[in-house]
Amino acid sequence: SKDRMDPPLEGVTMIELTNKNLQGTLSPFLHHLKWLHKLHLFENKIQGTIPDSYGAFHSMQSIDLENNLISGTIPWSLSRLRETLRELWLGGNRLGGILPPDLRELHSLEYFGVAGNQLTGPIPPYEDMVSLLSFMANDNVLTGNFHPYWPGNIELLNVANNDLTGTISEKFSQLETLLEINAENNRLSGRLSVQSLYQLHRLVTLKLGNNDLSGEINYEKKWWDGTPELELIEMQNNNFVGPW
């Protein structure tokens, strides 16, 4: 019947149909597959919205719907997957609306990707996502501050190509596991304290170009000695002073 899965399908644990030219919409009844833990449908032509019923999956660990034609908003009901969901990939679609603050309840989430959509509004404080390693929300229309409220084990923050404002807080120095910060092509302003970067001992990539940041960048002082892993710095088109 249309409101439940046939018995032969109830034992399905994975659906992986990537780059298969799939069309149509997402079934709102997949949550009846109580053992389903992986739903990978990226690189297709799926349209429509993400069903609210996807918050009722019993065992879901990984959802990858990237690079489709999915529209609508990100359902807040996904926050119900707090104990199981580890990966949520929604980039490269046509999603609008805001990033749901309720998603902070996803305590097991490690990878969160929403790049290349039409999301608006501020980035919620997601420090309660205690397992989060990677947050990718570049290429949207996000506004508000680029805040430092992230879990202590975060490794990658990519918010490039948005409309974020405000300063880069010295509290970012407390995120000692960061490997990459990319906030280029926004409207960030204010003074950047280079000293605040000293604690980021694992930092490999720092991209802050095309903003309105200011401060002193003096390479003669070898400020990067505190970040021995640093390989790439892009700070162009700001208001920094000092010898380069």
GROMACS .gro file of C-alpha atoms in nm:
model
  244
    1SER     CA    1   0.000   0.000   0.000
    2LYS     CA    2   0.107   0.360  -0.041
    3ASP     CA    3   0.145   0.426   0.334
    4ARG     CA    4   0.377   0.137   0.419
    5MET     CA    5   0.655  -0.068   0.262
    6ASP     CA    6   0.601  -0.418   0.130
    7PRO     CA    7   0.745  -0.690   0.358
    8PRO     CA    8   1.028  -0.783   0.116
    9LEU     CA    9   1.164  -0.429   0.146
   10GLU     CA   10   1.153  -0.395   0.521
   11GLY     CA   11   1.504  -0.537   0.565
   12VAL     CA   12   1.671  -0.284   0.335
   13THR     CA   13   1.968  -0.119   0.505
   14MET     CA   14   2.111   0.100   0.226
   15ILE     CA   15   1.982   0.287  -0.077
   16GLU     CA   16   2.270   0.408  -0.292
   17LEU     CA   17   2.165   0.531  -0.636
   18THR     CA   18   2.414   0.800  -0.730
   19ASN     CA   19   2.445   0.957  -1.073
   20LYS     CA   20   2.162   0.746  -1.218
   21ASN     CA   21   1.966   1.028  -1.385
   22LEU     CA   22   1.683   0.971  -1.137
   23GLN     CA   23   1.388   1.207  -1.165
   24GLY     CA   24   1.069   1.262  -0.970
   25THR     CA   25   1.038   1.339  -0.599
   26LEU     CA   26   1.153   1.187  -0.272
   27SER     CA   27   0.919   0.926  -0.129
   28PRO     CA   28   0.768   1.033   0.205
   29PHE     CA   29   0.738   0.667   0.311
   30LEU     CA   30   1.102   0.561   0.325
   31HIS     CA   31   1.105   0.606   0.703
   32HIS     CA   32   0.906   0.281   0.724
   33LEU     CA   33   1.232   0.101   0.637
   34LYS     CA   34   1.335   0.080   1.000
   35TRP     CA   35   1.678  -0.069   0.929
   36LEU     CA   36   1.771   0.188   0.662
   37HIS     CA   37   2.091   0.363   0.771
   38LYS     CA   38   2.223   0.509   0.443
   39LEU     CA   39   2.031   0.712   0.185
   40HIS     CA   40   2.260   0.831  -0.095
   41LEU     CA   41   2.089   0.982  -0.398
   42PHE     CA   42   2.336   1.252  -0.499
   43GLU     CA   43   2.405   1.356  -0.860
   44ASN     CA   44   2.054   1.302  -0.996
   45LYS     CA   45   1.762   1.521  -1.107
   46ILE     CA   46   1.533   1.474  -0.810
   47GLN     CA   47   1.288   1.760  -0.753
   48GLY     CA   48   1.038   1.855  -0.487
   49THR     CA   49   1.102   1.893  -0.118
   50ILE     CA   50   1.260   1.691   0.163
   51PRO     CA   51   0.970   1.514   0.340
   52ASP     CA   52   0.911   1.600   0.704
   53SER     CA   53   0.877   1.226   0.763
   54TYR     CA   54   1.253   1.186   0.721
   55GLY     CA   55   1.279   1.289   1.082
   56ALA     CA   56   1.117   0.956   1.172
   57PHE     CA   57   1.395   0.729   1.042
   58HIS     CA   58   1.485   0.469   1.303
   59SER     CA   59   1.849   0.396   1.217
   60MET     CA   60   1.957   0.665   0.969
   61GLN     CA   61   2.329   0.749   0.980
   62SER     CA   62   2.399   0.915   0.644
   63ILE     CA   63   2.179   1.123   0.412
   64ASP     CA   64   2.336   1.250   0.090
   65LEU     CA   65   2.105   1.436  -0.147
   66GLU     CA   66   2.366   1.668  -0.298
   67ASN     CA   67   2.353   1.799  -0.654
   68ASN     CA   68   1.986   1.751  -0.733
   69LEU     CA   69   1.703   1.998  -0.794
   70ILE     CA   70   1.550   1.981  -0.448
   71SER     CA   71   1.371   2.295  -0.329
   72GLY     CA   72   1.175   2.405  -0.026
   73THR     CA   73   1.331   2.432   0.318
   74ILE     CA   74   1.539   2.207   0.542
   75PRO     CA   75   1.283   2.036   0.767
   76TRP     CA   76   1.333   2.096   1.137
   77SER     CA   77   1.211   1.739   1.193
   78LEU     CA   78   1.558   1.612   1.100
   79SER     CA   79   1.662   1.717   1.450
   80ARG     CA   80   1.483   1.403   1.572
   81LEU     CA   81   1.770   1.197   1.430
   82ARG     CA   82   1.987   1.322   1.715
   83GLU     CA   83   2.119   0.983   1.824
   84THR     CA   84   2.200   0.827   1.486
   85LEU     CA   85   2.266   1.080   1.207
   86ARG     CA   86   2.637   1.132   1.134
   87GLU     CA   87   2.633   1.284   0.785
   88LEU     CA   88   2.391   1.530   0.628
   89TRP     CA   89   2.480   1.643   0.275
   90LEU     CA   90   2.229   1.877   0.108
   91GLY     CA   91   2.457   2.097  -0.105
   92GLY     CA   92   2.406   2.189  -0.468
   93ASN     CA   93   2.028   2.209  -0.462
   94ARG     CA   94   1.770   2.489  -0.456
   95LEU     CA   95   1.694   2.492  -0.088
   96GLY     CA   96   1.580   2.822   0.064
   97GLY     CA   97   1.473   2.950   0.400
   98ILE     CA   98   1.688   2.946   0.710
   99LEU     CA   99   1.921   2.698   0.874
  100PRO     CA  100   1.693   2.544   1.140
  101PRO     CA  101   1.822   2.620   1.491
  102ASP     CA  102   1.668   2.289   1.605
  103LEU     CA  103   1.940   2.101   1.419
  104ARG     CA  104   2.170   2.181   1.711
  105GLU     CA  105   2.014   1.872   1.871
  106LEU     CA  106   2.198   1.646   1.624
  107HIS     CA  107   2.455   1.538   1.880
  108SER     CA  108   2.599   1.262   1.660
  109LEU     CA  109   2.637   1.470   1.343
  110GLU     CA  110   2.994   1.488   1.213
  111TYR     CA  111   2.953   1.631   0.861
  112PHE     CA  112   2.700   1.901   0.772
  113GLY     CA  113   2.702   2.032   0.414
  114VAL     CA  114   2.453   2.282   0.270
  115ALA     CA  115   2.678   2.467   0.023
  116GLY     CA  116   2.545   2.602  -0.303
  117ASN     CA  117   2.183   2.664  -0.213
  118GLN     CA  118   1.974   2.977  -0.155
  119LEU     CA  119   1.970   2.972   0.225
  120THR     CA  120   1.914   3.303   0.403
  121GLY     CA  121   1.925   3.436   0.757
  122PRO     CA  122   2.190   3.388   1.026
  123ILE     CA  123   2.399   3.083   1.107
  124PRO     CA  124   2.260   2.946   1.435
  125PRO     CA  125   2.499   2.872   1.721
  126TYR     CA  126   2.561   2.502   1.672
  127GLU     CA  127   2.800   2.440   1.964
  128ASP     CA  128   2.566   2.169   2.094
  129MET     CA  129   2.654   1.956   1.789
  130VAL     CA  130   2.926   1.803   2.001
  131SER     CA  131   3.047   1.561   1.732
  132LEU     CA  132   3.062   1.811   1.443
  133LEU     CA  133   3.387   1.808   1.244
  134SER     CA  134   3.291   1.987   0.922
  135PHE     CA  135   3.044   2.266   0.842
  136MET     CA  136   3.013   2.375   0.480
  137ALA     CA  137   2.762   2.652   0.404
  138ASN     CA  138   2.949   2.843   0.136
  139ASP     CA  139   2.774   2.991  -0.167
  140ASN     CA  140   2.442   3.084  -0.009
  141VAL     CA  141   2.288   3.418   0.094
  142LEU     CA  142   2.349   3.388   0.468
  143THR     CA  143   2.358   3.705   0.678
  144GLY     CA  144   2.443   3.798   1.035
  145ASN     CA  145   2.768   3.741   1.222
  146PHE     CA  146   3.034   3.479   1.158
  147HIS     CA  147   3.014   3.369   1.519
  148PRO     CA  148   3.265   3.152   1.710
  149TYR     CA  149   3.006   2.929   1.877
  150TRP     CA  150   3.106   2.586   1.750
  151PRO     CA  151   3.187   2.255   1.919
  152GLY     CA  152   3.539   2.223   2.048
  153ASN     CA  153   3.641   1.953   1.799
  154ILE     CA  154   3.540   2.137   1.478
  155GLU     CA  155   3.799   2.101   1.199
  156LEU     CA  156   3.654   2.278   0.894
  157LEU     CA  157   3.443   2.593   0.866
  158ASN     CA  158   3.354   2.711   0.515
  159VAL     CA  159   3.115   3.007   0.495
  160ALA     CA  160   3.266   3.172   0.185
  161ASN     CA  161   3.055   3.362  -0.067
  162ASN     CA  162   2.773   3.475   0.160
  163ASP     CA  163   2.670   3.813   0.304
  164LEU     CA  164   2.805   3.772   0.657
  165THR     CA  165   2.897   4.081   0.860
  166GLY     CA  166   3.059   4.164   1.191
  167THR     CA  167   3.407   4.091   1.317
  168ILE     CA  168   3.610   3.775   1.362
  169SER     CA  169   3.604   3.721   1.734
  170GLU     CA  170   3.915   3.632   1.931
  171LYS     CA  171   3.709   3.343   2.069
  172PHE     CA  172   3.792   3.155   1.749
  173SER     CA  173   4.131   3.092   1.910
  174GLN     CA  174   3.955   2.850   2.146
  175LEU     CA  175   3.871   2.619   1.855
  176GLU     CA  176   4.212   2.454   1.868
  177THR     CA  177   4.124   2.164   1.635
  178LEU     CA  178   4.052   2.388   1.334
  179LEU     CA  179   4.229   2.286   1.013
  180GLU     CA  180   4.055   2.525   0.773
  181ILE     CA  181   3.871   2.856   0.796
  182ASN     CA  182   3.725   2.994   0.475
  183ALA     CA  183   3.522   3.314   0.510
  184GLU     CA  184   3.629   3.492   0.193
  185ASN     CA  185   3.389   3.703  -0.013
  186ASN     CA  186   3.166   3.828   0.267
  187ARG     CA  187   3.129   4.168   0.436
  188LEU     CA  188   3.332   4.100   0.750
  189SER     CA  189   3.487   4.409   0.907
  190GLY     CA  190   3.673   4.526   1.213
  191ARG     CA  191   4.021   4.458   1.341
  192LEU     CA  192   4.159   4.107   1.313
  193SER     CA  193   4.389   4.017   1.601
  194VAL     CA  194   4.668   3.808   1.453
  195GLN     CA  195   4.766   3.708   1.806
  196SER     CA  196   4.433   3.529   1.835
  197LEU     CA  197   4.551   3.285   1.568
  198TYR     CA  198   4.846   3.163   1.775
  199GLN     CA  199   4.638   2.900   1.950
  200LEU     CA  200   4.528   2.740   1.622
  201HIS     CA  201   4.827   2.507   1.611
  202ARG     CA  202   4.670   2.269   1.359
  203LEU     CA  203   4.549   2.535   1.113
  204VAL     CA  204   4.639   2.452   0.751
  205THR     CA  205   4.424   2.694   0.549
  206LEU     CA  206   4.314   3.049   0.630
  207LYS     CA  207   4.108   3.230   0.365
  208LEU     CA  208   3.969   3.571   0.457
  209GLY     CA  209   4.009   3.757   0.127
  210ASN     CA  210   3.761   4.008  -0.014
  211ASN     CA  211   3.619   4.143   0.309
  212ASP     CA  212   3.667   4.472   0.497
  213LEU     CA  213   3.899   4.349   0.772
  214SER     CA  214   4.180   4.558   0.916
  215GLY     CA  215   4.481   4.518   1.141
  216GLU     CA  216   4.854   4.460   1.113
  217ILE     CA  217   5.000   4.168   0.924
  218ASN     CA  218   5.376   4.170   0.973
  219TYR     CA  219   5.544   3.864   0.826
  220GLU     CA  220   5.881   3.981   0.959
  221LYS     CA  221   5.758   3.899   1.308
  222LYS     CA  222   5.692   3.540   1.199
  223TRP     CA  223   5.351   3.535   1.364
  224TRP     CA  224   5.285   3.205   1.191
  225ASP     CA  225   5.537   3.027   1.417
  226GLY     CA  226   5.240   2.948   1.639
  227THR     CA  227   5.069   2.769   1.349
  228PRO     CA  228   5.340   2.535   1.212
  229GLU     CA  229   5.098   2.347   0.983
  230LEU     CA  230   4.982   2.658   0.798
  231GLU     CA  231   5.017   2.614   0.421
  232LEU     CA  232   4.777   2.862   0.260
  233ILE     CA  233   4.692   3.220   0.359
  234GLU     CA  234   4.465   3.438   0.147
  235MET     CA  235   4.398   3.783   0.292
  236GLN     CA  236   4.378   3.995  -0.024
  237ASN     CA  237   4.141   4.286  -0.074
  238ASN     CA  238   4.107   4.391   0.290
  239ASN     CA  239   4.253   4.686   0.482
  240PHE     CA  240   4.558   4.527   0.646
  241VAL     CA  241   4.878   4.719   0.694
  242GLY     CA  242   5.235   4.615   0.754
  243PRO     CA  243   5.525   4.465   0.557
  244TRP     CA  244   5.436   4.165   0.346
   0.00000   0.00000   0.00000
